[in-house]
Amino acid sequence: MSNVTTMHAIAELVPPGSRVLDLGCGDGALLAHLQQTRSCTGYGVEIDDANVLACVQRGVNVIQLNLDEGLALFGDASFDVVLQIDTLQHLRNAEVMLRETARVGRVGIVAFPNFAHWPNRLSVLLGRMPVTRRLPYQWYDTPNIRVGTHADLADLANRSGLKVLDSFGLQDGKAVRFAPNLLAGTSVYKLALAR
Amino acid sequence: MTLIATPQSQHFAQALPLQSGASLRDYSLSFETYGTLNADKSNAVLICHALNASHHVAGVYAGQDKSEGWWDNMIGPGKPVDTHRFFVIGVNNLGSCFGSTGPMHANPDAPPGSGQVYGADFPVVTVEDWVNAQARLMDVLGIHKLAAVMGGSLGGMQALSWALQYPDRVAHAVVVASAPNLTAENIAFNEVARRAIVTDPDFHGGHFYAHNTVPKRGLRIARMIGHITYLSDDVMNEKFGRKLRDAVLADVAAAQGRPKQGTAPSGGSAVHAVTSVGAYKYTTQDVEFQIESYLRYQGDKFAEYFDANTYLLITRALDYFDPARQYGGDLSKALARATCKFLLVSFTTDWRFAPKRSREMVKALMDNQRDVSYCEIDAPHGHDAFLLDDPRYMGVVRSYFDSVYIEVGVPA
């Protein structure tokens, strides 16, 4: 999801001046964008050496950490916004991480590939796992170990005691509010701990 | 281009009050500088050294090709800490044995003309004392604010302490393979090393200079213990494994074209038949395994140049460092004073200053909403990794100093 318009669509959800924790921040592009255009501060978390280096090069605060080891380093509600952009589907402890996201941040923003997007459904209907621009991997080498849909996340959020503040789809950088589970390649949720 | 280093010395007449309540007067600090201080004196980088190092951080001494500074792979022209850009300062700490005033120097409080050296009377110095002494040297050099202070291990503790003692005099702190204090296990290792030295009959209660002896046995053992803790289990196994000293000698002989000689003292032919794996000597006191020979060699080398009292002083400075102590152990409260930006680096196989300890500092800095980046380098070399070349480690430090340089302001 390196798509710039998509990145900007996510950034729109972050109030200016927020303290942000970006879990799985990649090369730090989104954080840098938030710092420059929305006066945000905060940290990115990354495990990959090359991405950590890219963040340091950009001047983005980055903490090298394996998210599967949890978020013990971060205190309750210590961030205004916790971002999990294209991260959740890579995590072994996806459910715990969703709760942790809401614990650490006042608001959690989660984006992940929607496996119920119609081209994916079509592909499975034809007996093949989908390989698309959004999901470019073969079934045997995909890093996406959690395969879920836009509709599925609503259930998990509910089960985890999280309140859905907003949810919609993203397709070609545009918000999809009508039938996002069918029409959007990316699912976006804005969550808060139901305190 | 070879960087030529020139050691300098600065004398301080004014007494330095120490944390213990004692003070040091008439002392001097050895230091080296590399690069050029810019007009507004904003490009100074202070490098703090660890246990067994000195002010000779980078470059070589004129006419001595093999005299590279201890962090020459990190600091120099075109290196990650680029001396074309930064004015880099290395300072030898008080109590050391490489030039700055230490236990082997004349004690100004001794009766005049006695020529007595400090010996065991050298006051206990702490990380905070060293930082105060370094700050005085910065005053002499006309440097009010450091672009960065950087150190590994005990040097990293000094970098952290700079950020706490002189928050308005540091813009960046780079803390590598360090810890906010020592664990009980760490103190235990230090104590074994100290006991080895203190119980050496040649130590004479620390006044061995007057007896013309050197407690080399103690120093050797201290160094051997230290060396074990600087390496990882994996690296030790890879480097030495269970290889026998004799097997190594036989390999050397074979490489030199000489016939392999049986070196086992009572080696029968049956034993000689297995020389390819090496034969045990069945000895309890001779060197049998290669790791033993390595440790003895390191110990011997160290005992030739290091001072026993310095070893005690520096390990004690390590033990005492604990900025959270006056905040009831709350590191987050302790680090609230620090306002500079931080880069922390740790190495996954470093068990002496484990990544967990660096994460404690990262957490405390984040609790205070400070700018901090943290890299955990997956290197096999244990604590020693902070002195070795690793492209990820070097790359991150280089990139970090690129941003420090941009902040300093590129000269027109």
PDB file of C-alpha atoms in Angstrom, chain A residues 43 56 59-63, chain B residues 147-150 156-167 170-176 334-345 358 361-366 368-375 396 400-401 403-404 407:
ATOM      1  CA  TYR A  43       7.370   6.922  16.624  1.00  0.00           C
ATOM      2  CA  VAL A  56      16.609   7.062  10.242  1.00  0.00           C
ATOM      3  CA  GLY A  59      14.623  11.646  10.265  1.00  0.00           C
ATOM      4  CA  VAL A  60      11.628   9.693  11.566  1.00  0.00           C
ATOM      5  CA  ASN A  61      11.839   8.262  15.092  1.00  0.00           C
ATOM      6  CA  VAL A  62      11.882   4.500  14.692  1.00  0.00           C
ATOM      7  CA  ILE A  63      11.947   1.712  17.257  1.00  0.00           C
TER       8      ILE A  63
ATOM      9  CA  ALA B 147      26.314  18.468  18.334  1.00  0.00           C
ATOM     10  CA  ALA B 148      26.500  14.940  19.692  1.00  0.00           C
ATOM     11  CA  VAL B 149      27.985  12.861  22.448  1.00  0.00           C
ATOM     12  CA  MET B 150      28.533   9.219  21.637  1.00  0.00           C
ATOM     13  CA  GLY B 156      27.239   4.954  26.380  1.00  0.00           C
ATOM     14  CA  MET B 157      26.578   5.501  30.074  1.00  0.00           C
ATOM     15  CA  GLN B 158      28.618   8.693  29.854  1.00  0.00           C
ATOM     16  CA  ALA B 159      26.658   9.815  26.788  1.00  0.00           C
ATOM     17  CA  LEU B 160      23.404   9.226  28.683  1.00  0.00           C
ATOM     18  CA  SER B 161      24.785  11.002  31.730  1.00  0.00           C
ATOM     19  CA  TRP B 162      25.745  14.027  29.614  1.00  0.00           C
ATOM     20  CA  ALA B 163      22.111  14.306  28.551  1.00  0.00           C
ATOM     21  CA  LEU B 164      21.081  14.288  32.225  1.00  0.00           C
ATOM     22  CA  GLN B 165      23.836  16.452  33.737  1.00  0.00           C
ATOM     23  CA  TYR B 166      24.105  19.030  30.970  1.00  0.00           C
ATOM     24  CA  PRO B 167      20.803  18.856  29.062  1.00  0.00           C
ATOM     25  CA  VAL B 170      23.954  18.268  24.136  1.00  0.00           C
ATOM     26  CA  ALA B 171      21.870  18.161  20.961  1.00  0.00           C
ATOM     27  CA  HIS B 172      22.141  14.411  20.325  1.00  0.00           C
ATOM     28  CA  ALA B 173      23.183  11.409  22.389  1.00  0.00           C
ATOM     29  CA  VAL B 174      24.221   8.178  20.684  1.00  0.00           C
ATOM     30  CA  VAL B 175      24.189   5.331  23.186  1.00  0.00           C
ATOM     31  CA  VAL B 176      25.480   2.000  21.869  1.00  0.00           C
ATOM     32  CA  ALA B 334      15.288  10.086  35.888  1.00  0.00           C
ATOM     33  CA  LEU B 335      15.365  10.630  32.135  1.00  0.00           C
ATOM     34  CA  ALA B 336      12.810  13.445  32.248  1.00  0.00           C
ATOM     35  CA  ARG B 337      15.775  15.837  32.518  1.00  0.00           C
ATOM     36  CA  ALA B 338      17.151  14.799  29.145  1.00  0.00           C
ATOM     37  CA  THR B 339      15.969  17.014  26.312  1.00  0.00           C
ATOM     38  CA  CYS B 340      18.290  15.995  23.479  1.00  0.00           C
ATOM     39  CA  LYS B 341      17.522  13.546  20.696  1.00  0.00           C
ATOM     40  CA  PHE B 342      18.684   9.975  21.094  1.00  0.00           C
ATOM     41  CA  LEU B 343      19.885   7.097  18.998  1.00  0.00           C
ATOM     42  CA  LEU B 344      20.238   3.805  20.844  1.00  0.00           C
ATOM     43  CA  VAL B 345      21.768   0.690  19.341  1.00  0.00           C
ATOM     44  CA  SER B 358      18.550  -0.618  25.920  1.00  0.00           C
ATOM     45  CA  MET B 361      16.094   3.394  28.214  1.00  0.00           C
ATOM     46  CA  VAL B 362      14.006   3.629  25.041  1.00  0.00           C
ATOM     47  CA  LYS B 363      10.828   3.160  27.073  1.00  0.00           C
ATOM     48  CA  ALA B 364      11.856   5.790  29.620  1.00  0.00           C
ATOM     49  CA  LEU B 365      12.611   8.261  26.821  1.00  0.00           C
ATOM     50  CA  MET B 366       9.305   7.552  25.094  1.00  0.00           C
ATOM     51  CA  ASN B 368       8.919  11.472  28.363  1.00  0.00           C
ATOM     52  CA  GLN B 369       7.974  11.933  24.698  1.00  0.00           C
ATOM     53  CA  ARG B 370      11.590  12.423  23.702  1.00  0.00           C
ATOM     54  CA  ASP B 371      12.879  11.959  20.183  1.00  0.00           C
ATOM     55  CA  VAL B 372      14.482   8.540  20.096  1.00  0.00           C
ATOM     56  CA  SER B 373      15.347   5.931  17.511  1.00  0.00           C
ATOM     57  CA  TYR B 374      16.389   2.440  18.481  1.00  0.00           C
ATOM     58  CA  CYS B 375      18.097  -0.236  16.409  1.00  0.00           C
ATOM     59  CA  VAL B 396      22.329   3.572  10.814  1.00  0.00           C
ATOM     60  CA  TYR B 400      21.897   9.493  11.982  1.00  0.00           C
ATOM     61  CA  PHE B 401      24.975  11.697  11.789  1.00  0.00           C
ATOM     62  CA  SER B 403      20.781  14.341  10.063  1.00  0.00           C
ATOM     63  CA  VAL B 404      22.905  15.756  12.894  1.00  0.00           C
ATOM     64  CA  GLU B 407      20.861  20.364  11.951  1.00  0.00           C
TER      65      GLU B 407
END
